[in-house]
Amino acid sequence: MLALMCIVLLGGYSVNVAVLDEVGTKSSSTHYEVWGAGCQSSVIGGSTSTAYRARYGFFGHFAERELGVEEHQTEPIVTALKGIRPNPANGPVHINYTLASNGFASLKIYDITGRLVKVLLNGRIRAGKYELRWDCTSAHNKLVPAGVYFYRFVVDGKPIATKKLVLVR
């Protein structure tokens, strides 16, 4: 059986493949590693296994190479305060956050009374995933005492999240 394989490149990172039968109905869809030209049609030998051995295609001859099926699911980046680890903590902590688009962001630490303890981030940053390290010191670089602290993430003047950290000594 011959199968028509239509290849579409997505964002330069992955290749989605839809395998069609002789009458043009979709029989399966998956992700493959492909080398050579993309966005073209090719006829290859069909198989019922999850790995195909491609011999011909894309206007030329390929050396035999097995292509495995691999699932990739990329999670869209949203603006969020992901969390802190460890919590409770007795030393330095790592705070994870994401930003969906470029913007002005701040990440500040407050004590239980609402007093500002330290500014960890205050400026323009690019979209992406980030991790900040807080060494559990104040703005004056003194170790803060054990207790409950809050860390607040604000982007473009809009509060995103405030979360709690328990610090033990």
Backbone as ProteinMPNN parsed JSONL, in Angstrom:
{"seq_chain_A": "MLALMCIVLLGGYSVNVAVLDEVGTKSSSTHYEVWGAGCQSSVIGGSTSTAYRARYGFFGHFAERELGVEEHQTEPIVTALKGIRPNPANGPVHINYTLASNGFASLKIYDITGRLVKVLLNGRIRAGKYELRWDCTSAHNKLVPAGVYFYRFVVDGKPIATKKLVLVR", "coords_chain_A": {"N_chain_A": [[0.847, -1.182, 0.0], [0.551, 2.216, -0.8], [1.143, 5.363, 0.655], [0.097, 8.703, 0.933], [2.016, 11.32, 2.02], [1.771, 14.238, 3.66], [3.541, 17.043, 4.488], [3.993, 19.47, 6.971], [5.646, 22.266, 8.138], [5.962, 23.597, 11.355], [6.519, 26.552, 12.849], [9.25, 26.114, 12.669], [10.143, 24.237, 14.493], [8.891, 21.761, 14.812], [7.523, 18.938, 13.048], [4.54, 18.095, 11.633], [2.726, 15.313, 10.558], [0.395, 14.021, 8.324], [-0.995, 11.034, 7.415], [-2.395, 9.701, 4.548], [-4.842, 7.563, 3.053], [-5.431, 5.659, -0.052], [-7.809, 6.759, -1.083], [-7.906, 9.262, -0.084], [-8.787, 9.821, 2.492], [-8.211, 10.756, 5.855], [-5.968, 8.869, 7.705], [-4.171, 8.712, 9.813], [-2.338, 10.774, 12.137], [0.645, 12.329, 13.104], [3.876, 13.081, 14.59], [7.01, 13.638, 13.127], [10.572, 13.269, 12.69], [12.168, 14.979, 10.217], [14.323, 15.336, 7.469], [15.738, 17.468, 4.997], [13.881, 19.039, 2.323], [10.857, 20.816, 3.109], [7.226, 21.137, 3.241], [6.271, 19.889, 0.919], [4.962, 17.305, -1.226], [5.262, 13.755, -1.029], [5.779, 10.357, -2.007], [5.829, 7.427, -0.212], [6.793, 4.143, 0.941], [4.315, 2.355, 2.693], [3.557, 1.473, 6.119], [2.468, -0.398, 8.95], [3.555, -0.08, 11.373], [4.954, 1.95, 14.092], [7.22, 3.156, 13.233], [8.774, 4.326, 10.33], [10.521, 3.46, 7.348], [12.08, 5.499, 5.327], [12.808, 5.731, 1.946], [12.742, 7.09, -0.497], [11.998, 10.382, -1.656], [11.109, 13.861, -1.581], [12.273, 14.931, -4.005], [14.608, 13.429, -4.433], [17.041, 10.89, -3.525], [17.198, 9.307, -0.413], [19.431, 8.121, 2.076], [18.86, 5.075, 3.808], [16.929, 5.49, 6.672], [15.612, 5.323, 9.869], [12.594, 6.603, 11.043], [11.261, 7.774, 13.97], [8.273, 7.918, 15.934], [7.341, 10.697, 17.751], [5.978, 12.409, 20.43], [5.244, 15.763, 20.941], [4.289, 18.323, 23.016], [3.805, 21.57, 23.223], [3.569, 23.978, 25.64], [1.687, 26.883, 25.822], [3.074, 30.07, 26.643], [2.08, 31.841, 29.42], [1.408, 34.786, 31.325], [2.431, 34.487, 34.537], [2.866, 33.747, 38.026], [4.68, 31.212, 39.015], [5.621, 29.756, 41.27], [7.425, 28.942, 44.334], [10.415, 27.501, 45.56], [12.509, 25.887, 47.907], [9.569, 25.454, 49.96], [8.145, 25.182, 52.985], [11.142, 27.108, 53.769], [14.638, 27.231, 54.683], [16.739, 28.59, 53.868], [18.255, 29.941, 50.897], [15.875, 30.581, 48.238], [14.064, 29.696, 45.228], [12.313, 31.408, 42.811], [9.863, 31.021, 40.415], [8.632, 32.337, 37.373], [6.591, 33.406, 34.59], [6.351, 35.261, 31.542], [4.167, 36.443, 29.175], [4.374, 38.388, 27.174], [6.601, 41.083, 26.253], [7.319, 43.382, 28.88], [6.924, 45.654, 31.72], [8.015, 44.579, 34.739], [7.665, 43.621, 38.19], [8.941, 42.089, 41.113], [8.469, 41.566, 44.356], [9.322, 41.235, 47.839], [7.541, 40.9, 50.841], [7.022, 41.379, 54.397], [5.079, 39.851, 57.096], [3.633, 41.984, 58.106], [3.24, 43.597, 55.961], [5.267, 45.223, 55.228], [7.758, 46.319, 52.972], [10.355, 44.179, 52.15], [12.374, 43.368, 50.322], [13.3, 44.181, 46.966], [13.245, 42.206, 44.234], [13.036, 42.214, 41.495], [12.602, 44.755, 39.126], [11.806, 46.204, 36.462], [12.004, 46.459, 32.807], [11.338, 43.513, 31.006], [11.829, 40.755, 28.757], [9.487, 38.597, 27.047], [9.053, 35.279, 28.297], [10.344, 32.417, 30.176], [11.312, 32.451, 33.545], [13.581, 32.349, 36.379], [14.187, 33.401, 39.614], [16.545, 33.917, 42.234], [16.348, 34.164, 45.673], [18.162, 35.139, 48.403], [17.256, 35.245, 50.975], [17.67, 37.662, 52.279], [17.467, 41.071, 53.459], [16.771, 44.374, 52.045], [18.994, 45.642, 52.931], [20.901, 43.758, 52.904], [20.929, 41.994, 55.084], [20.307, 38.985, 56.885], [16.987, 37.853, 56.966], [14.576, 37.383, 59.609], [13.087, 34.263, 60.793], [9.776, 33.427, 59.716], [6.601, 34.432, 58.253], [6.374, 35.305, 54.899], [5.548, 37.265, 52.007], [5.45, 37.119, 48.492], [5.186, 39.14, 45.669], [4.005, 39.518, 42.382], [3.961, 41.749, 39.759], [2.883, 43.04, 36.673], [3.259, 45.44, 34.215], [1.939, 47.311, 35.859], [-0.237, 45.869, 36.742], [-1.444, 43.692, 39.171], [-0.397, 40.354, 39.287], [-0.06, 38.017, 40.859], [0.046, 37.091, 44.341], [1.869, 35.344, 46.676], [2.536, 33.027, 49.408], [5.342, 32.517, 51.57], [6.991, 30.46, 53.842], [9.433, 30.909, 56.161], [11.874, 29.252, 57.902], [14.19, 28.872, 60.588]], "CA_chain_A": [[0.0, 0.0, 0.0], [1.265, 3.484, -0.811], [0.449, 6.383, 1.437], [0.491, 10.072, 0.635], [2.451, 11.946, 3.258], [1.793, 15.688, 3.495], [4.37, 17.531, 5.573], [3.818, 20.892, 7.252], [6.57, 22.724, 9.171], [5.323, 24.52, 12.292], [7.42, 27.388, 13.634], [10.621, 25.678, 12.573], [10.522, 23.374, 15.59], [8.348, 20.419, 14.733], [6.91, 18.569, 11.785], [3.341, 17.287, 11.79], [2.516, 14.509, 9.366], [-0.892, 13.338, 8.188], [-0.876, 9.957, 6.44], [-3.681, 9.522, 3.886], [-4.953, 6.339, 2.255], [-5.571, 5.872, -1.493], [-8.993, 7.542, -1.43], [-7.751, 10.612, 0.436], [-9.305, 10.032, 3.843], [-7.129, 10.821, 6.828], [-5.92, 7.637, 8.483], [-3.447, 8.947, 11.059], [-1.6, 12.022, 12.224], [1.7, 12.17, 14.097], [5.026, 13.981, 14.518], [8.198, 12.933, 12.665], [11.809, 13.983, 12.399], [12.329, 14.956, 8.767], [15.439, 16.119, 6.978], [15.516, 17.814, 3.599], [12.911, 20.098, 2.073], [9.54, 20.632, 3.709], [6.072, 21.687, 2.539], [6.133, 19.246, -0.376], [4.375, 15.979, -1.123], [6.161, 12.67, -1.369], [5.16, 9.046, -1.891], [6.744, 6.489, 0.434], [6.19, 2.853, 1.257], [3.549, 2.426, 3.926], [3.789, 0.47, 7.141], [1.509, -0.275, 10.042], [4.286, 0.125, 12.621], [5.107, 3.355, 14.467], [8.452, 3.668, 12.632], [8.791, 4.167, 8.88], [11.828, 3.518, 6.718], [11.89, 6.316, 4.128], [13.875, 5.519, 0.976], [12.691, 8.09, -1.555], [11.12, 11.504, -1.392], [11.646, 15.217, -1.656], [13.057, 15.118, -5.223], [15.912, 12.776, -4.429], [17.18, 9.619, -2.827], [17.761, 9.394, 0.929], [19.945, 6.883, 2.659], [17.853, 4.487, 4.684], [16.963, 6.042, 8.025], [14.352, 5.074, 10.548], [11.973, 7.779, 11.649], [10.412, 7.367, 15.079], [7.156, 8.781, 16.291], [7.64, 11.385, 18.993], [4.927, 13.361, 20.779], [5.676, 17.019, 21.556], [3.208, 19.251, 23.297], [4.352, 22.792, 23.769], [2.609, 24.713, 26.459], [1.819, 28.312, 25.548], [3.536, 30.845, 27.793], [1.14, 32.819, 29.954], [1.989, 35.559, 32.411], [2.039, 33.832, 35.786], [3.819, 33.482, 39.09], [4.574, 29.751, 39.075], [5.796, 29.238, 42.62], [8.706, 29.107, 45.009], [10.905, 26.253, 46.129], [11.566, 25.094, 48.701], [8.616, 26.18, 50.795], [8.945, 26.129, 53.768], [12.565, 27.185, 53.453], [15.528, 27.7, 55.749], [17.859, 29.199, 53.159], [17.869, 30.536, 49.608], [14.713, 30.025, 47.53], [13.996, 29.981, 43.791], [10.969, 31.838, 42.424], [9.652, 30.845, 38.976], [7.541, 33.116, 36.788], [6.601, 33.483, 33.126], [5.806, 36.493, 30.985], [3.669, 36.142, 27.829], [4.864, 39.4, 26.237], [7.521, 42.032, 26.875], [6.627, 44.314, 29.749], [7.577, 46.128, 32.935], [7.634, 43.632, 35.791], [8.299, 43.731, 39.501], [8.769, 40.974, 42.043], [8.876, 42.129, 45.638], [9.112, 40.424, 49.038], [6.968, 41.646, 51.969], [6.86, 40.586, 55.623], [3.682, 39.598, 57.501], [2.972, 43.265, 58.385], [3.086, 44.316, 54.703], [6.439, 46.074, 55.007], [8.623, 45.861, 51.887], [11.617, 43.614, 52.63], [13.375, 43.425, 49.254], [12.863, 44.205, 45.569], [14.06, 41.257, 43.477], [12.938, 42.549, 40.076], [11.861, 45.986, 38.881], [12.267, 46.731, 35.185], [11.471, 45.86, 31.572], [11.886, 42.205, 30.658], [11.265, 40.124, 27.559], [8.623, 37.434, 27.25], [9.8, 34.044, 28.504], [10.281, 31.735, 31.469], [12.402, 32.946, 34.378], [13.737, 31.902, 37.758], [14.987, 34.304, 40.441], [17.011, 33.354, 43.505], [16.367, 35.097, 46.802], [19.033, 34.594, 49.447], [16.6, 35.506, 52.27], [18.232, 38.852, 52.911], [16.686, 42.3, 53.294], [17.347, 45.369, 51.135], [20.277, 46.029, 53.528], [21.708, 42.533, 52.848], [20.924, 41.296, 56.38], [19.399, 37.834, 56.896], [15.683, 38.147, 57.563], [14.233, 36.373, 60.613], [12.072, 33.261, 60.455], [8.43, 33.978, 59.719], [5.81, 34.329, 57.028], [6.658, 36.366, 53.938], [4.74, 37.225, 50.788], [6.124, 37.608, 47.288], [4.141, 39.689, 44.801], [4.416, 39.683, 40.986], [3.155, 42.772, 39.091], [3.335, 43.283, 35.299], [2.653, 46.641, 33.629], [1.07, 47.916, 36.855], [-1.361, 44.989, 37.076], [-1.033, 42.578, 40.034], [-0.598, 39.025, 38.707], [-0.271, 37.069, 41.961], [0.765, 37.219, 45.605], [1.923, 34.017, 47.297], [3.126, 32.981, 50.744], [6.55, 31.741, 51.842], [7.293, 30.268, 55.261], [10.876, 30.826, 56.363], [12.222, 28.692, 59.217], [15.655, 28.907, 60.846]], "C_chain_A": [[0.882, 1.232, 0.0], [0.447, 4.501, -0.043], [0.976, 7.742, 1.035], [0.832, 10.741, 1.952], [2.586, 13.433, 2.998], [2.497, 16.273, 4.7], [4.178, 19.032, 5.728], [4.778, 21.269, 8.366], [5.859, 23.744, 10.043], [6.387, 25.266, 13.072], [8.871, 26.962, 13.583], [11.045, 24.71, 13.651], [10.013, 21.952, 15.456], [7.712, 20.198, 13.378], [5.713, 17.69, 12.085], [3.07, 16.581, 10.479], [1.133, 13.891, 9.412], [-0.728, 12.297, 7.096], [-2.258, 9.672, 5.887], [-3.686, 8.204, 3.127], [-5.225, 6.686, 0.794], [-6.753, 6.753, -1.873], [-8.974, 8.936, -0.814], [-8.365, 10.863, 1.794], [-8.149, 9.971, 4.821], [-7.128, 9.543, 7.656], [-5.121, 7.783, 9.769], [-2.717, 10.278, 10.986], [-0.571, 11.867, 13.322], [2.807, 13.189, 13.862], [6.242, 13.163, 14.106], [9.399, 13.854, 12.631], [12.019, 13.855, 10.902], [13.543, 15.802, 8.418], [15.217, 16.369, 5.505], [14.482, 18.915, 3.501], [11.588, 19.781, 2.727], [8.471, 21.239, 2.826], [5.96, 21.157, 1.112], [5.492, 17.888, -0.161], [5.378, 14.938, -1.57], [5.4, 11.367, -1.233], [6.188, 8.107, -1.296], [6.034, 5.173, 0.626], [5.504, 2.923, 2.6], [3.892, 1.296, 4.874], [2.751, 0.662, 8.222], [2.218, -0.058, 11.371], [4.401, 1.621, 12.914], [6.408, 3.94, 13.938], [8.418, 3.365, 11.14], [10.229, 4.218, 8.386], [11.643, 4.251, 5.39], [13.076, 6.12, 3.198], [13.908, 6.615, -0.083], [11.781, 9.231, -1.13], [11.848, 12.815, -1.546], [12.633, 15.369, -2.814], [14.424, 14.453, -5.18], [15.889, 11.502, -3.631], [17.812, 9.875, -1.46], [18.403, 8.069, 1.277], [18.877, 6.366, 3.607], [18.015, 5.047, 6.092], [15.614, 5.819, 8.652], [13.861, 6.348, 11.201], [11.057, 7.303, 12.75], [9.313, 8.368, 15.321], [7.469, 9.385, 17.648], [6.566, 12.427, 19.246], [5.546, 14.577, 21.452], [4.446, 17.872, 21.792], [3.825, 20.47, 23.944], [3.243, 23.553, 24.471], [2.763, 26.197, 26.15], [2.244, 29.049, 26.816], [2.464, 31.856, 28.164], [1.848, 33.578, 31.069], [1.492, 34.981, 33.724], [3.205, 33.779, 36.76], [3.686, 32.003, 39.395], [4.733, 29.195, 40.488], [7.203, 29.456, 43.128], [9.126, 27.753, 45.557], [12.237, 26.504, 46.804], [10.637, 26.001, 49.493], [7.911, 25.167, 51.685], [10.438, 26.019, 53.436], [13.357, 27.596, 54.682], [16.782, 28.33, 55.144], [17.363, 29.787, 51.855], [16.705, 29.804, 48.944], [14.787, 30.44, 46.062], [12.544, 30.266, 43.428], [10.865, 31.752, 40.9], [8.463, 31.677, 38.514], [7.688, 33.109, 35.272], [5.936, 34.784, 32.697], [5.438, 36.225, 29.527], [4.16, 37.142, 26.786], [5.789, 40.352, 26.989], [6.733, 43.0, 27.749], [7.478, 44.749, 30.922], [7.096, 45.25, 34.082], [8.351, 43.945, 37.094], [7.966, 42.495, 40.326], [9.355, 41.439, 43.366], [8.511, 41.187, 46.772], [8.614, 41.343, 50.152], [6.93, 40.752, 53.195], [5.379, 40.506, 55.987], [2.919, 40.895, 57.783], [2.736, 44.078, 57.107], [4.233, 45.248, 54.389], [7.302, 45.467, 53.904], [9.964, 45.408, 52.456], [12.701, 43.743, 51.568], [12.7, 43.438, 47.886], [13.807, 43.28, 44.797], [14.104, 41.592, 41.99], [12.122, 43.822, 39.95], [12.382, 46.604, 37.592], [11.612, 46.033, 34.008], [12.149, 44.524, 31.332], [11.17, 41.675, 29.424], [10.367, 38.961, 27.945], [9.493, 36.195, 27.427], [9.556, 33.454, 29.875], [11.514, 32.141, 32.264], [12.409, 32.28, 35.747], [14.646, 32.9, 38.462], [15.388, 33.58, 41.717], [16.978, 34.469, 44.548], [17.16, 34.445, 47.917], [18.516, 34.856, 50.859], [17.277, 36.638, 53.038], [17.33, 40.044, 52.62], [17.354, 43.2, 52.255], [18.721, 45.828, 51.622], [21.231, 44.843, 53.606], [21.915, 41.86, 54.203], [19.967, 40.116, 56.274], [18.096, 38.214, 57.578], [15.353, 37.051, 58.57], [13.216, 35.361, 60.078], [10.702, 33.916, 60.527], [7.73, 33.749, 58.395], [6.106, 35.557, 56.17], [5.748, 36.185, 52.727], [5.585, 37.745, 49.635], [5.05, 37.948, 46.27], [4.717, 39.984, 43.417], [3.442, 40.638, 40.305], [3.744, 42.999, 37.696], [2.539, 44.449, 34.721], [1.615, 47.26, 34.564], [-0.099, 47.056, 37.298], [-0.873, 43.835, 37.956], [-1.38, 41.233, 39.385], [-0.891, 38.017, 39.808], [0.546, 37.485, 43.172], [0.705, 35.857, 46.27], [2.725, 34.074, 48.587], [4.364, 32.093, 50.77], [6.722, 31.651, 53.348], [8.794, 30.048, 55.38], [11.138, 30.341, 57.781], [13.733, 28.76, 59.374], [16.034, 27.823, 61.814]], "O_chain_A": [[1.87, 1.283, 0.734], [-0.783, 4.497, -0.088], [2.176, 7.909, 0.821], [0.033, 10.731, 2.889], [3.426, 13.85, 2.201], [2.086, 16.021, 5.832], [4.197, 19.776, 4.747], [4.742, 20.663, 9.437], [5.219, 24.661, 9.527], [7.091, 24.662, 13.881], [9.663, 27.425, 14.404], [12.228, 24.379, 13.723], [10.656, 21.023, 15.946], [7.402, 21.145, 12.656], [5.853, 16.648, 12.725], [3.174, 17.181, 9.409], [0.741, 13.305, 10.421], [-0.363, 12.633, 5.969], [-3.195, 9.428, 6.647], [-2.652, 7.775, 2.615], [-5.25, 7.861, 0.429], [-6.7, 7.434, -2.897], [-9.915, 9.708, -0.996], [-8.459, 12.016, 2.216], [-7.207, 9.205, 4.623], [-8.146, 9.17, 8.239], [-5.366, 7.05, 10.727], [-2.508, 10.832, 9.906], [-0.885, 11.322, 14.38], [2.67, 14.067, 13.011], [6.487, 12.1, 14.676], [9.258, 15.074, 12.553], [12.047, 12.744, 10.371], [13.76, 16.861, 9.006], [14.574, 15.565, 4.83], [14.231, 19.637, 4.466], [11.23, 18.614, 2.886], [8.777, 21.797, 1.772], [5.595, 21.898, 0.199], [5.479, 17.374, 0.958], [6.245, 15.215, -2.399], [4.471, 11.274, -0.43], [7.3, 7.997, -1.813], [4.814, 5.092, 0.491], [6.048, 3.489, 3.548], [4.456, 0.28, 4.467], [2.215, 1.757, 8.392], [1.561, 0.128, 12.395], [4.001, 2.455, 12.102], [6.681, 5.117, 14.172], [8.067, 2.255, 10.739], [11.059, 4.936, 8.944], [11.109, 3.685, 4.437], [14.222, 6.318, 3.602], [14.985, 7.026, -0.517], [10.882, 9.035, -0.313], [13.075, 12.852, -1.63], [13.729, 15.892, -2.614], [15.333, 14.916, -5.869], [14.848, 11.085, -3.123], [18.825, 10.566, -1.353], [17.961, 7.015, 0.819], [18.083, 7.139, 4.143], [19.12, 5.069, 6.633], [14.584, 6.095, 8.038], [14.627, 7.077, 11.833], [10.157, 6.502, 12.496], [9.425, 9.535, 14.947], [7.822, 8.67, 18.587], [6.273, 13.242, 18.371], [6.289, 14.44, 22.424], [3.658, 18.114, 20.877], [4.31, 20.41, 25.075], [2.143, 23.734, 23.949], [3.876, 26.719, 26.214], [1.829, 28.699, 27.921], [2.001, 32.628, 27.324], [2.782, 33.061, 31.683], [0.292, 34.98, 34.0], [4.371, 33.768, 36.365], [2.686, 31.578, 39.973], [4.037, 28.249, 40.856], [8.05, 30.057, 42.465], [8.286, 26.954, 45.969], [13.034, 27.29, 46.289], [10.913, 27.189, 49.665], [7.138, 24.355, 51.177], [10.92, 25.014, 52.914], [12.829, 28.222, 55.601], [17.766, 28.568, 55.844], [16.179, 30.098, 51.721], [16.561, 28.587, 49.065], [15.472, 31.397, 45.7], [11.656, 29.46, 43.706], [11.676, 32.338, 40.183], [7.424, 31.719, 39.173], [8.765, 32.842, 34.74], [5.079, 35.328, 33.393], [6.29, 35.827, 28.733], [4.344, 36.775, 25.626], [5.759, 40.415, 28.218], [5.618, 43.393, 27.406], [8.602, 44.281, 31.103], [5.898, 45.189, 34.361], [9.471, 44.456, 37.109], [6.871, 41.939, 40.245], [10.557, 41.673, 43.489], [7.534, 40.442, 46.694], [9.172, 42.414, 50.388], [6.822, 39.531, 53.081], [4.529, 41.031, 55.269], [1.691, 40.913, 57.709], [2.104, 45.133, 57.157], [4.19, 45.982, 53.402], [7.552, 44.262, 53.892], [10.632, 46.165, 53.161], [13.816, 44.174, 51.863], [11.672, 42.794, 47.675], [15.009, 43.531, 44.713], [15.083, 41.293, 41.307], [11.076, 43.962, 40.585], [13.292, 47.432, 37.62], [10.782, 45.14, 34.176], [13.37, 44.404, 31.437], [10.058, 42.091, 29.097], [10.479, 38.412, 29.041], [10.54, 36.068, 26.792], [8.698, 33.909, 30.632], [12.624, 32.174, 31.732], [11.408, 31.732, 36.208], [15.735, 33.211, 37.979], [14.651, 32.73, 42.217], [17.506, 35.56, 44.335], [16.86, 33.324, 48.328], [19.256, 34.705, 51.831], [17.435, 36.587, 54.258], [16.541, 40.035, 51.675], [18.37, 42.836, 51.663], [19.521, 46.341, 50.84], [22.251, 44.907, 54.292], [22.948, 41.234, 54.442], [18.92, 40.231, 55.638], [18.102, 38.827, 58.645], [15.796, 35.913, 58.411], [12.577, 35.581, 59.049], [10.49, 34.847, 61.305], [8.188, 32.99, 57.541], [6.089, 36.691, 56.65], [5.248, 35.091, 52.464], [6.344, 38.702, 49.792], [4.13, 37.167, 46.029], [5.768, 40.611, 43.287], [2.239, 40.38, 40.271], [4.959, 43.134, 37.549], [1.308, 44.447, 34.735], [0.546, 47.683, 34.124], [-0.88, 47.476, 38.153], [0.009, 43.08, 37.548], [-2.522, 41.007, 38.983], [-1.85, 37.25, 39.714], [1.586, 38.134, 43.056], [-0.37, 35.277, 46.417], [3.479, 35.014, 48.837], [4.432, 31.066, 50.095], [6.61, 32.655, 54.051], [9.353, 29.128, 54.783], [10.677, 30.948, 58.748], [14.467, 28.708, 58.387], [17.208, 27.685, 62.158]]}, "name": "protein", "num_of_chains": 1, "seq": "MLALMCIVLLGGYSVNVAVLDEVGTKSSSTHYEVWGAGCQSSVIGGSTSTAYRARYGFFGHFAERELGVEEHQTEPIVTALKGIRPNPANGPVHINYTLASNGFASLKIYDITGRLVKVLLNGRIRAGKYELRWDCTSAHNKLVPAGVYFYRFVVDGKPIATKKLVLVR"}
